[in-house]
Coordinates of C-alpha atoms (C1' of nucleotides) in Angstrom, one line a residue:
Chain Y
M1 CA 18.4 -13.0 13.4
P2 CA 19.5 -10.4 15.9
A3 CA 19.8 -11.2 19.6
S4 CA 17.6 -8.2 20.5
A5 CA 15.4 -5.8 18.7
I6 CA 13.4 -2.6 19.2
I7 CA 10.4 -2.2 17.1
T8 CA 8.6 1.1 17.0
S9 CA 5.3 2.0 15.4
A10 CA 4.7 5.5 14.2
L11 CA 3.1 7.6 17.0
P12 CA -0.6 8.2 16.7
Y13 CA -1.5 11.9 17.1
A14 CA -3.5 12.3 20.3
N15 CA -6.5 14.0 18.8
G16 CA -8.6 11.3 17.3
E17 CA -9.3 7.6 17.3
I18 CA -7.3 4.8 15.7
H19 CA -8.9 3.6 12.4
L20 CA -8.3 0.7 10.1
G21 CA -5.8 2.7 8.0
H22 CA -3.5 3.0 10.9
I23 CA -3.7 -0.7 11.6
A24 CA -3.0 -1.8 8.0
S25 CA 0.0 0.4 7.2
T26 CA 1.8 0.4 10.5
Y27 CA 0.6 -1.3 13.7
L28 CA -0.4 -4.7 12.4
P29 CA 2.7 -5.4 10.3
A30 CA 4.8 -4.2 13.3
D31 CA 2.9 -6.4 15.7
I32 CA 3.1 -9.5 13.5
F33 CA 6.8 -9.0 13.1
T34 CA 7.4 -8.5 16.8
R35 CA 5.3 -11.6 17.8
F36 CA 7.4 -13.6 15.3
L37 CA 10.7 -12.4 16.7
R38 CA 9.5 -13.2 20.2
L39 CA 8.7 -16.8 19.1
K40 CA 12.2 -16.9 17.5
G41 CA 13.6 -16.2 21.0
V42 CA 14.7 -12.7 20.2
E43 CA 14.5 -10.2 23.0
A44 CA 12.2 -8.0 21.1
Y45 CA 10.2 -5.0 22.4
H46 CA 7.4 -3.2 20.5
I47 CA 7.1 0.4 21.7
C48 CA 4.9 3.3 20.8
A49 CA 3.5 6.5 22.4
S50 CA 0.9 9.0 21.8
D51 CA 2.1 12.2 20.1
D52 CA 0.8 14.7 22.5
F53 CA 2.0 18.1 21.4
G54 CA 1.2 20.7 18.8
T55 CA -1.2 23.3 17.6
P56 CA -4.2 21.1 16.5
I57 CA -4.3 19.5 19.9
L58 CA -4.2 22.8 21.8
I59 CA -7.0 24.2 19.6
K60 CA -9.2 21.2 20.1
A61 CA -8.5 21.1 23.8
E62 CA -9.5 24.8 24.1
K63 CA -12.6 24.3 22.1
E64 CA -13.7 21.5 24.5
G65 CA -12.7 23.6 27.4
K66 CA -10.1 21.1 28.6
K67 CA -6.6 21.4 29.7
P68 CA -4.3 20.0 27.0
E69 CA -2.9 17.5 29.5
D70 CA -6.3 16.1 30.2
Y71 CA -7.2 16.1 26.5
V72 CA -4.2 14.0 25.5
A73 CA -4.5 11.8 28.5
H74 CA -7.9 10.8 27.2
W75 CA -6.7 9.8 23.8
N76 CA -3.7 8.1 25.2
R77 CA -5.9 5.8 27.2
R78 CA -8.4 5.3 24.5
D79 CA -5.7 4.4 21.9
A80 CA -4.1 1.9 24.3
E81 CA -7.5 0.2 24.8
D82 CA -8.2 0.1 21.1
F83 CA -4.8 -1.4 20.3
A84 CA -5.2 -4.0 23.0
A85 CA -8.6 -5.0 21.6
A86 CA -7.1 -5.6 18.2
G87 CA -4.3 -7.7 19.7
I88 CA -1.6 -5.1 19.0
S89 CA 0.8 -5.9 21.8
F90 CA 3.0 -3.1 22.9
D91 CA 5.6 -3.6 25.6
L92 CA 5.1 0.0 26.4
F93 CA 2.7 2.6 25.1
Y94 CA 3.9 5.8 26.5
R95 CA 3.6 9.5 25.5
T96 CA 5.7 12.3 24.0
S97 CA 4.7 14.5 27.0
S98 CA 6.4 12.2 29.5
P99 CA 9.0 13.8 31.7
E100 CA 11.6 11.3 30.3
N101 CA 10.9 12.5 26.8
V102 CA 10.9 16.2 27.6
K103 CA 14.3 15.9 29.3
F104 CA 15.7 13.8 26.5
V105 CA 14.5 16.2 23.8
Q106 CA 16.0 19.1 25.6
D107 CA 19.3 17.3 26.0
V108 CA 19.4 16.4 22.4
F109 CA 18.8 20.0 21.5
K110 CA 21.6 21.2 23.6
K111 CA 24.0 18.7 22.0
L112 CA 22.9 19.7 18.6
K113 CA 23.5 23.3 19.5
Q114 CA 26.9 22.5 20.9
N115 CA 27.7 20.7 17.7
D116 CA 26.7 23.8 15.7
H117 CA 23.7 22.3 13.9
I118 CA 21.3 24.9 15.3
Y119 CA 21.0 28.5 14.4
E120 CA 18.7 31.4 15.2
H121 CA 16.8 33.3 12.6
D122 CA 14.1 35.9 12.8
V123 CA 10.8 35.0 11.1
V124 CA 7.7 37.1 10.6
Q125 CA 4.7 35.4 12.1
F126 CA 1.0 36.2 12.5
Y127 CA 0.3 37.6 15.9
C128 CA -3.1 38.3 17.5
E129 CA -3.0 41.5 19.5
F130 CA -6.3 40.7 21.2
D131 CA -5.4 37.3 22.4
D132 CA -1.8 38.4 22.9
K133 CA -0.2 35.4 21.2
F134 CA 1.6 34.2 18.1
L135 CA -0.6 32.3 15.8
P136 CA 1.3 29.3 14.2
D137 CA -0.2 27.0 11.6
R138 CA -3.8 26.3 12.4
Y139 CA -4.3 29.3 14.6
V140 CA -4.8 31.2 11.4
V141 CA -7.7 30.6 9.1
G142 CA -8.7 32.3 5.9
K143 CA -9.5 31.9 2.3
C144 CA -7.6 29.2 0.3
P145 CA -5.6 30.9 -2.5
F146 CA -6.1 27.9 -4.8
C147 CA -9.8 27.0 -4.6
G148 CA -11.2 30.0 -2.8
A149 CA -12.7 28.0 0.0
D150 CA -13.4 30.1 3.1
N151 CA -12.4 29.2 6.7
Q152 CA -9.5 27.0 5.9
Y153 CA -6.3 26.5 7.9
S154 CA -3.3 28.5 6.9
D155 CA -1.2 25.3 6.6
L156 CA -3.8 23.1 4.9
C157 CA -6.9 23.6 2.8
E158 CA -9.2 20.7 3.7
K159 CA -11.3 21.5 0.7
C160 CA -8.7 21.0 -2.0
G161 CA -6.0 19.3 0.1
R162 CA -3.3 21.8 -0.9
V163 CA -0.9 23.6 1.3
P164 CA -1.1 27.4 0.7
D165 CA 2.0 29.6 0.9
E166 CA 0.0 32.5 2.1
I167 CA -3.6 32.4 3.0
L168 CA -6.0 35.1 1.9
E169 CA -8.0 37.2 4.4
P170 CA -6.3 35.8 7.5
K171 CA -8.1 35.6 10.8
C172 CA -7.3 34.5 14.3
A173 CA -8.8 31.1 14.8
I174 CA -9.6 31.9 18.5
C175 CA -11.3 35.4 18.3
G176 CA -11.8 35.8 14.5
R177 CA -10.0 39.2 14.4
P178 CA -7.4 39.8 11.7
P179 CA -3.9 39.3 13.0
V180 CA -0.9 41.5 12.6
K181 CA 2.6 40.4 11.5
K182 CA 5.3 40.4 14.1
Q183 CA 8.9 39.2 14.3
S184 CA 9.9 36.2 16.4
T185 CA 13.2 34.5 16.8
H186 CA 13.1 30.9 15.8
Y187 CA 15.6 28.1 16.0
F188 CA 16.5 26.2 12.8
F189 CA 18.0 22.7 12.5
K190 CA 20.7 22.7 9.8
L191 CA 19.3 19.7 7.9
S192 CA 21.4 20.8 4.9
N193 CA 24.6 20.0 6.9
F194 CA 23.8 16.3 6.5
S195 CA 23.0 16.1 2.8
Q196 CA 26.1 14.1 2.0
E197 CA 26.1 11.9 5.1
L198 CA 22.4 11.1 4.5
K199 CA 22.9 10.2 0.9
K200 CA 25.8 7.9 1.9
W201 CA 23.8 6.3 4.6
L202 CA 20.8 5.7 2.3
S203 CA 22.8 4.4 -0.6
E204 CA 24.8 2.0 1.6
N205 CA 22.0 0.6 3.7
A206 CA 20.7 -2.4 1.7
R207 CA 18.1 -3.1 4.4
L208 CA 16.0 -0.1 3.5
Q209 CA 13.4 -0.4 0.7
T210 CA 14.8 0.6 -2.6
D211 CA 11.8 2.3 -4.0
V212 CA 11.6 4.6 -0.9
K213 CA 15.3 5.3 -1.0
N214 CA 15.2 6.5 -4.6
Y215 CA 12.4 8.8 -3.8
V216 CA 14.2 10.2 -0.8
I217 CA 17.6 10.6 -2.6
N218 CA 15.7 12.8 -5.1
W219 CA 14.7 15.1 -2.4
I220 CA 18.3 15.4 -1.2
N221 CA 19.4 16.1 -4.8
E222 CA 16.8 18.9 -5.0
G223 CA 18.4 20.4 -2.0
L224 CA 17.4 20.0 1.6
Q225 CA 15.9 23.0 3.5
D226 CA 16.7 23.7 7.0
W227 CA 13.9 23.2 9.5
D228 CA 12.2 25.7 11.7
I229 CA 11.9 23.7 14.9
T230 CA 10.3 26.5 17.0
R231 CA 6.7 27.3 17.7
D232 CA 5.5 30.3 19.7
L233 CA 3.1 28.2 21.7
S234 CA 2.3 27.1 25.2
W235 CA 1.9 23.4 24.6
G236 CA 5.1 21.6 23.7
V237 CA 8.6 20.8 25.0
P238 CA 10.0 24.1 26.2
I239 CA 13.1 25.2 24.5
P240 CA 15.7 25.0 27.2
L241 CA 17.2 28.4 26.9
D242 CA 16.6 31.5 29.0
E243 CA 16.2 33.7 25.9
A244 CA 13.5 31.4 24.5
K245 CA 10.8 31.8 27.1
G246 CA 7.4 31.0 25.7
K247 CA 8.7 29.0 22.8
V248 CA 8.4 25.2 22.4
F249 CA 9.7 22.7 19.9
Y250 CA 7.8 21.8 16.8
G251 CA 6.2 18.3 17.2
W252 CA 8.4 16.6 14.6
F253 CA 11.5 17.6 16.6
D254 CA 10.3 15.9 19.7
N255 CA 8.1 13.0 18.6
H256 CA 10.5 10.6 17.1
L257 CA 13.0 11.1 19.9
C258 CA 10.3 9.5 21.9
Y259 CA 11.1 6.2 20.3
I260 CA 14.4 6.4 22.1
S261 CA 13.2 7.9 25.4
T262 CA 10.4 5.3 25.6
A263 CA 12.7 2.4 24.8
A264 CA 15.2 3.6 27.4
K265 CA 12.5 3.8 30.0
L266 CA 11.3 0.3 29.3
I267 CA 14.8 -1.2 29.4
E268 CA 15.7 0.7 32.6
E269 CA 12.6 -0.5 34.3
K270 CA 13.8 -4.0 33.5
G271 CA 17.1 -3.1 35.1
G272 CA 19.1 -2.7 31.9
D273 CA 21.0 0.1 30.3
G274 CA 18.8 1.9 27.8
K275 CA 21.5 3.3 25.5
K276 CA 23.5 0.1 25.5
F277 CA 20.5 -2.0 24.7
W278 CA 19.5 0.4 21.9
N279 CA 22.9 0.3 20.3
G280 CA 23.1 -3.5 20.6
S281 CA 19.8 -4.1 19.0
D282 CA 18.3 -4.1 15.5
I283 CA 16.2 -1.0 15.3
Y284 CA 13.0 -1.1 13.3
H285 CA 10.7 1.9 12.7
F286 CA 7.4 0.9 11.1
I287 CA 5.7 3.8 9.3
G288 CA 3.2 4.7 6.7
K289 CA 4.4 6.4 3.5
D290 CA 3.2 9.8 4.5
I291 CA 5.9 10.3 7.0
V292 CA 8.8 9.1 4.9
Y293 CA 10.4 12.5 4.9
H294 CA 10.7 12.7 8.7
H295 CA 11.9 9.1 9.1
Y296 CA 14.4 8.9 6.3
L297 CA 15.9 12.4 6.6
F298 CA 15.0 14.3 9.8
L299 CA 15.3 11.4 12.2
P300 CA 18.7 10.1 10.9
A301 CA 20.1 13.6 10.6
M302 CA 19.3 14.3 14.2
R303 CA 21.0 11.2 15.3
M304 CA 24.0 12.0 13.2
G305 CA 24.0 15.5 14.7
I306 CA 24.6 14.0 18.2
N307 CA 27.4 11.8 16.8
R308 CA 25.3 8.7 16.6
E309 CA 25.2 8.4 20.3
Y310 CA 22.1 6.3 19.6
K311 CA 22.3 4.2 16.4
L312 CA 20.4 4.9 13.3
P313 CA 17.6 2.6 12.2
D314 CA 18.4 -0.6 10.6
Y315 CA 15.0 -0.9 8.9
I316 CA 12.2 1.5 8.2
P317 CA 9.4 -0.7 6.9
T318 CA 7.2 1.7 4.9
R319 CA 3.8 0.8 3.6
G320 CA 1.1 2.5 1.6
H321 CA -2.3 3.8 2.7
L322 CA -5.5 1.9 3.0
M323 CA -8.4 2.6 0.8
L324 CA -11.9 1.6 1.7
Q325 CA -13.9 0.1 -1.1
N326 CA -11.5 1.7 -3.6
Q327 CA -11.9 5.2 -2.2
K328 CA -9.6 7.2 0.0
I329 CA -10.4 7.3 3.7
S330 CA -12.0 10.6 4.6
K331 CA -13.3 11.5 8.0
S332 CA -15.4 14.4 6.9
R333 CA -17.2 12.3 4.3
N334 CA -17.5 9.5 6.9
W335 CA -15.7 7.2 4.5
Y336 CA -13.9 5.8 7.5
I337 CA -14.0 2.9 9.9
G338 CA -12.9 3.3 13.4
L339 CA -11.0 0.4 14.9
R340 CA -13.1 0.3 18.0
D341 CA -16.3 0.1 15.9
F342 CA -14.9 -2.6 13.7
V343 CA -13.7 -5.0 16.5
S344 CA -17.0 -4.5 18.4
V345 CA -18.8 -6.1 15.4
F346 CA -16.1 -8.5 14.0
N347 CA -13.6 -10.9 15.6
P348 CA -10.3 -8.9 15.7
D349 CA -8.5 -11.9 14.3
Y350 CA -10.7 -11.6 11.2
L351 CA -9.4 -8.1 10.7
R352 CA -5.9 -9.1 11.3
F353 CA -6.1 -12.1 9.0
Y354 CA -7.6 -10.1 6.1
M355 CA -5.3 -7.2 6.5
A356 CA -2.2 -9.4 6.8
S357 CA -3.3 -11.1 3.5
I358 CA -3.4 -7.9 1.6
V359 CA -0.5 -5.9 3.1
T360 CA 2.5 -5.9 0.8
Y361 CA 6.0 -4.8 1.7
S362 CA 5.9 -1.7 -0.4
Q363 CA 4.5 1.8 -0.6
D364 CA 1.6 0.6 -2.8
D365 CA -1.8 1.5 -1.4
L366 CA -4.0 -1.3 -0.1
N367 CA -7.7 -1.7 -0.5
F368 CA -10.2 -2.9 2.1
D369 CA -13.1 -4.5 0.3
F370 CA -15.9 -5.9 2.4
D371 CA -16.8 -8.6 0.0
A372 CA -13.2 -9.7 -0.3
F373 CA -13.0 -9.6 3.5
A374 CA -15.9 -12.0 3.9
E375 CA -14.6 -14.2 1.1
K376 CA -11.2 -14.5 2.6
I377 CA -12.5 -15.2 6.1
N378 CA -15.0 -17.8 5.0
N379 CA -13.1 -19.5 2.3
E380 CA -9.5 -19.4 3.6
L381 CA -9.4 -18.8 7.3
I382 CA -12.5 -20.9 8.1
A383 CA -12.9 -23.4 5.3
N384 CA -9.2 -24.1 4.9
V385 CA -7.5 -23.6 8.3
G386 CA -10.4 -23.8 10.7
N387 CA -11.8 -26.8 9.0
F388 CA -8.6 -28.8 9.0
V389 CA -8.0 -28.2 12.7
N390 CA -11.6 -29.0 13.5
R391 CA -11.8 -32.2 11.5
A392 CA -8.5 -33.4 12.9
L393 CA -9.4 -32.7 16.5
S394 CA -13.0 -33.7 16.4
F395 CA -12.2 -37.0 14.7
T396 CA -9.6 -37.8 17.4
Q397 CA -12.3 -36.8 20.0
K398 CA -14.8 -39.2 18.5
S399 CA -12.8 -42.1 17.3
F400 CA -9.9 -42.2 19.8
A401 CA -11.7 -40.9 22.9
G402 CA -9.8 -37.6 22.7
R403 CA -6.4 -39.1 23.0
V404 CA -3.7 -38.9 20.4
P405 CA -3.2 -42.4 19.1
E406 CA -0.1 -44.4 18.8
A407 CA 1.3 -43.9 15.3
G408 CA 3.4 -47.0 14.9
T409 CA 5.7 -46.8 11.9
L410 CA 5.0 -43.8 9.7
A411 CA 4.2 -44.6 6.0
Q412 CA 5.8 -42.6 3.3
D413 CA 2.9 -40.2 2.9
D414 CA 2.9 -39.6 6.6
S415 CA 6.6 -38.8 6.7
E416 CA 6.0 -36.5 3.7
I417 CA 3.6 -34.5 5.7
K418 CA 6.1 -34.2 8.5
D419 CA 8.7 -32.9 6.1
A420 CA 6.1 -30.6 4.5
V421 CA 5.4 -29.1 7.9
A422 CA 9.1 -28.5 8.6
A423 CA 9.5 -26.9 5.2
A424 CA 6.6 -24.6 5.8
V425 CA 7.9 -23.5 9.1
K426 CA 11.3 -22.7 7.6
E427 CA 9.9 -20.9 4.6
T428 CA 7.3 -18.9 6.5
G429 CA 10.0 -17.9 9.0
E430 CA 12.2 -16.6 6.1
L431 CA 9.3 -14.6 4.7
L432 CA 8.4 -13.1 8.0
S433 CA 12.0 -12.2 8.7
A434 CA 12.0 -10.3 5.4
N435 CA 8.8 -8.5 6.4
E436 CA 6.8 -10.3 3.6
T437 CA 3.8 -10.6 5.8
D438 CA 1.3 -11.4 3.1
R439 CA 3.5 -14.1 1.5
A440 CA 4.1 -15.7 4.8
L441 CA 0.4 -16.0 5.4
R442 CA -0.1 -17.5 1.9
R443 CA 2.6 -20.0 2.7
I444 CA 0.8 -21.1 5.8
L445 CA -2.5 -21.4 3.8
A446 CA -0.7 -23.6 1.3
L447 CA 0.4 -25.9 4.1
S448 CA -3.1 -26.0 5.5
N449 CA -4.4 -26.9 2.0
Q450 CA -1.9 -29.7 1.8
L451 CA -3.0 -31.0 5.1
N452 CA -6.6 -31.1 4.0
Q453 CA -5.6 -33.0 0.9
Y454 CA -3.7 -35.5 3.1
F455 CA -6.6 -36.0 5.4
Q456 CA -8.9 -36.6 2.4
K457 CA -6.5 -39.0 0.8
K458 CA -5.9 -41.0 4.0
K459 CA -9.7 -41.4 4.7
P460 CA -9.3 -42.2 8.4
W461 CA -13.1 -42.7 8.6
S462 CA -12.9 -45.8 6.5
E463 CA -9.2 -46.8 6.5
K464 CA -9.2 -48.2 10.0
D465 CA -5.6 -49.6 9.8
T466 CA -3.9 -46.4 9.1
A467 CA -6.3 -44.1 11.0
A468 CA -4.2 -43.9 14.1
A469 CA -1.1 -42.8 12.2
T470 CA -3.1 -40.3 10.2
L471 CA -4.5 -38.7 13.3
Y472 CA -1.2 -38.6 15.1
V473 CA 0.2 -36.7 12.1
A474 CA -2.9 -34.5 11.7
V475 CA -3.0 -33.4 15.4
N476 CA 0.7 -32.6 15.4
A477 CA 0.3 -30.6 12.2
A478 CA -2.6 -28.7 13.9
R479 CA -0.2 -27.8 16.7
S480 CA 2.3 -26.5 14.1
L481 CA -0.4 -24.4 12.5
A482 CA -1.2 -22.9 15.9
I483 CA 2.3 -21.7 16.3
L484 CA 2.7 -20.5 12.7
L485 CA -0.5 -18.5 13.0
A486 CA 0.1 -17.1 16.4
P487 CA 1.7 -13.9 15.1
F488 CA -1.2 -13.3 12.7
I489 CA -4.3 -14.3 14.7
P490 CA -3.1 -14.4 18.3
F491 CA -6.5 -14.9 19.9
S492 CA -7.6 -17.8 17.7
A493 CA -4.1 -19.4 17.9
E494 CA -4.4 -19.4 21.7
K495 CA -7.8 -21.1 21.4
M496 CA -6.3 -23.7 19.1
W497 CA -3.6 -24.3 21.7
S498 CA -6.1 -24.9 24.5
Q499 CA -8.3 -27.2 22.3
L500 CA -5.2 -29.2 21.6
G501 CA -5.0 -29.7 25.4
L502 CA -1.5 -28.1 25.5
Q503 CA -0.2 -26.3 28.5
G504 CA 0.8 -22.6 28.7
S505 CA 0.4 -20.1 26.0
V506 CA 1.1 -20.6 22.3
H507 CA 2.8 -17.2 22.4
K508 CA 5.5 -18.6 24.7
Q509 CA 6.5 -21.4 22.4
S510 CA 9.5 -21.6 20.1
W511 CA 8.9 -21.0 16.4
D512 CA 11.3 -23.7 15.5
S513 CA 9.5 -26.2 17.6
A514 CA 6.6 -25.9 15.1
G515 CA 8.7 -27.9 12.7
Q516 CA 8.6 -30.9 15.0
F517 CA 5.9 -33.3 16.1
A518 CA 5.9 -32.6 19.8
I519 CA 2.6 -34.2 20.8
L520 CA 3.1 -37.7 21.9
A521 CA 0.7 -40.7 21.8
G522 CA -1.7 -40.7 24.7
H523 CA -1.9 -36.9 25.0
A524 CA -5.4 -35.8 25.9
L525 CA -7.0 -33.0 23.9
G526 CA -9.0 -30.2 25.4
R527 CA -12.5 -29.3 24.7
V528 CA -13.0 -29.2 20.9
E529 CA -15.4 -26.9 19.2
P530 CA -15.4 -24.9 15.9
L531 CA -12.9 -22.1 16.2
F532 CA -14.7 -19.6 14.0
K533 CA -18.0 -18.4 13.0
K534 CA -18.7 -17.7 9.4
L535 CA -19.5 -14.2 8.2
E536 CA -22.9 -13.7 6.8
A537 CA -23.9 -11.7 3.8
K538 CA -26.3 -9.7 5.9
E539 CA -23.8 -8.4 8.4
I540 CA -21.4 -7.5 5.6
E541 CA -24.1 -5.5 3.8
E542 CA -25.0 -3.7 7.0
Q543 CA -21.4 -2.5 7.4
K544 CA -21.2 -1.4 3.7
A545 CA -24.3 0.6 4.1
K546 CA -22.8 2.5 7.0
L547 CA -20.0 3.9 4.9
G548 CA -20.5 7.4 3.7
R549 CA -23.7 7.9 5.7
K550 CA -23.6 10.9 8.0
Chain H
rG1 C1' 5.1 19.3 -15.1
rC2 C1' 8.5 16.2 -12.2
rC3 C1' 9.1 11.4 -9.7
rG4 C1' 7.4 6.5 -8.7
rG5 C1' 4.3 2.0 -9.4
rG6 C1' 1.1 -0.9 -12.4
rG7 C1' -1.6 -3.0 -17.2
rU8 C1' -1.1 -11.5 -16.8
rA9 C1' -7.8 -16.3 -16.8
rG10 C1' -14.9 -13.5 -15.5
rC11 C1' -12.8 -11.1 -10.5
rU12 C1' -8.3 -10.4 -7.0
rC13 C1' -3.4 -11.2 -7.8
rA14 C1' 1.6 -14.2 -8.0
rG15 C1' 5.6 -15.0 -11.5
rC16 C1' 9.4 -10.7 -14.2
rU17 C1' 15.8 -9.3 -10.1
rU18 C1' 19.3 -14.5 -12.2
rG19 C1' 15.2 -15.1 -20.2
rG20 C1' 14.3 -21.8 -21.2
rU21 C1' 9.3 -27.6 -18.8
rU22 C1' 2.2 -27.8 -21.3
rA23 C1' 2.1 -19.3 -17.9
rG24 C1' 0.4 -20.3 -11.9
rA25 C1' -2.9 -19.5 -7.2
rG26 C1' -7.4 -18.1 -4.7
rC27 C1' -12.5 -16.9 -5.7
rG28 C1' -16.3 -17.8 -9.3
rU29 C1' -18.3 -21.6 -13.1
rA30 C1' -19.3 -27.0 -14.8
rC31 C1' -19.0 -32.1 -13.6
rG32 C1' -17.6 -35.9 -10.3
rA33 C1' -15.9 -38.1 -5.4
rC34 C1' -16.3 -38.3 -0.2
rU35 C1' -18.9 -37.8 4.5
rC36 C1' -14.3 -37.0 9.7
rA37 C1' -15.5 -31.7 9.6
rU38 C1' -19.0 -25.0 10.3
rA39 C1' -22.8 -27.8 2.6
rA40 C1' -16.8 -27.8 5.0
rU41 C1' -13.1 -31.1 1.9
rC42 C1' -10.9 -33.6 -2.3
rG43 C1' -10.5 -34.5 -7.8
rU44 C1' -11.3 -33.2 -13.0
rA45 C1' -12.4 -29.5 -16.6
rA46 C1' -13.5 -25.1 -19.3
rG47 C1' -11.2 -20.2 -19.4
rG48 C1' -5.3 -16.2 -20.9
rU49 C1' -2.3 -14.0 -28.7
rC50 C1' 0.9 -12.3 -20.3
rG51 C1' -1.7 -3.5 -22.7
rC52 C1' 0.1 -2.3 -28.1
rG53 C1' 4.3 -2.0 -31.7
rG54 C1' 9.3 -3.0 -32.6
rG55 C1' 14.3 -4.9 -31.1
rC56 C1' 18.3 -8.3 -28.9
rU57 C1' 18.3 -13.8 -28.7
rC58 C1' 18.3 -20.5 -30.7
rA59 C1' 14.5 -18.9 -27.0
rA60 C1' 10.8 -13.3 -23.7
rA61 C1' 5.2 -12.5 -19.5
rU62 C1' 10.5 -12.2 -18.1
rC63 C1' 16.0 -7.9 -21.1
rC64 C1' 16.1 -3.1 -24.4
rC65 C1' 13.4 1.0 -27.1
rG66 C1' 8.8 3.6 -28.4
rC67 C1' 3.6 4.2 -27.6
rC68 C1' -1.2 3.8 -25.2
rU69 C1' -3.6 3.6 -20.6
rC70 C1' -4.5 3.4 -15.2
rC71 C1' -3.0 4.8 -10.3
rG72 C1' -0.1 7.1 -6.5
rG73 C1' 3.3 11.1 -4.5
rC74 C1' 5.1 16.1 -4.9
rA75 C1' 7.0 17.5 1.9
rC76 C1' 4.9 17.6 8.0
rC77 C1' -2.1 13.6 7.2
rA78 C1' -0.8 6.0 9.3

RNA sequence: GCCGGGGUAGCUCAGCUUGGUUAGAGCGUACGACUCAUAAUCGUAAGGUCGCGGGCUCAAAUCCCGCCUCCGGCACCA
């Protein structure tokens, strides 16, 4: 366990809302992990930012008649709200367009240039003489050379999903006129300089996922291409050279540097030294599998290129994409569920619980299934966990006037439960440390199941002699469950905490204390009521029917 | 085509790295128990030639080879 850690989640692009896919692959695993570290007493910070620059944003902003600054500010705010509603707890949600990041990116560029990792090269680009500007990427539309679909972007055909080398019948996306080709000087990052060093780093770092590493090493063996990091565009981090007026950096040059500039800002606001803290911490970058290339190659290469002034990541937890009802998420087909919509209908903890139960520590894709969702919530979260907590607390309420009874000497089966709780805390902690979120949750459910068995076997409703000891054990075990579940279902765990009549927040407790029975005889419970409401078939069917409907 | 991951009970999956008790869990099904609890819980049972074929071995779901089959990725989309 490190003394301090910085956890980053991949930056959401500031041109659309957060949906369930984002949550499953990146933000929820990162949040659960960070919450766990905090309980373990690690000085852990979860940071993120909106990814503000780039062509698609500029085009959208122009279409909506807004300044790009205002356009991205809207999404930044909106994303932050949505994350908060789902219990994703960032210590700082900042933006790539922050002055801190702009300065940092420019400094890094200058250092890379000094270290001879940057070169200039003339490229031929589309240029619109009418609008008087270069037309990178999505500023050019035309006919897809693969499927023949009209009006597709030059860098991506949305019809067939392929990336054309050269689009047919090109047109300027702003005015519709055919562009001309014109030369422009671009800056390239010599990714190829780092092939050997990257290979060595990947091979030697046992903390990175093996399947992802193999995949990336293949790319290196095939030969890395240098990266064009320039765009002839007005919206981006300006290239800090007099001769590069009107040119900005490509988004993938600046956005992951924002992990560092944002972390540094946070630490410095707390009175610390950003660089020192970064280099003294374990660094985790949580990502989805689609951005493996950038995080396993581009990001480490750039840090190598500035002589590892900021350390390379220790972990890059990479997960697969979410499918909805066994089909790929697609906005255009409305096969898609926005986070805001979902948590306005369902308890956000239900989403977290279900997602956490299906998310594996691998690149495999996940599947969100509404029936499985309802089943897991009703049968596991409510009938198993919720029921145990509720029967333990309400029995104490009724039979012992809401006060935890004196246990006396614990019988063997009582002590066994105490040991079982301690074992579960230890094992769940190990699984969470290893990022095995789904297994960790399963381990907690196994404990809860065992507690129900215990309660059933001890029959406190008829066995009056041992009832006091049983309830003493059960209430304490419920407290342990609250702490164990706090990273997964933060809102409900807090409710459990207050029903237990405990002071403060469950999120401020120590994980290890969950292995002990800390509630003493005589302790008064809070107000007890069912923690959860069951999902009904009707509301599930309503949601299913919405999918795919336009 | 290349690379990667799967194929285990009706369904969803675990186990396979380090071969070795009657191959496990949840859901579903049948029967029973209980009543503290949101008809929740607990117990018992039925149900699998662990994709197919071959090999190594005293012993294979687990290691090796071949085949069939499904899925994903192939570069800037979490």
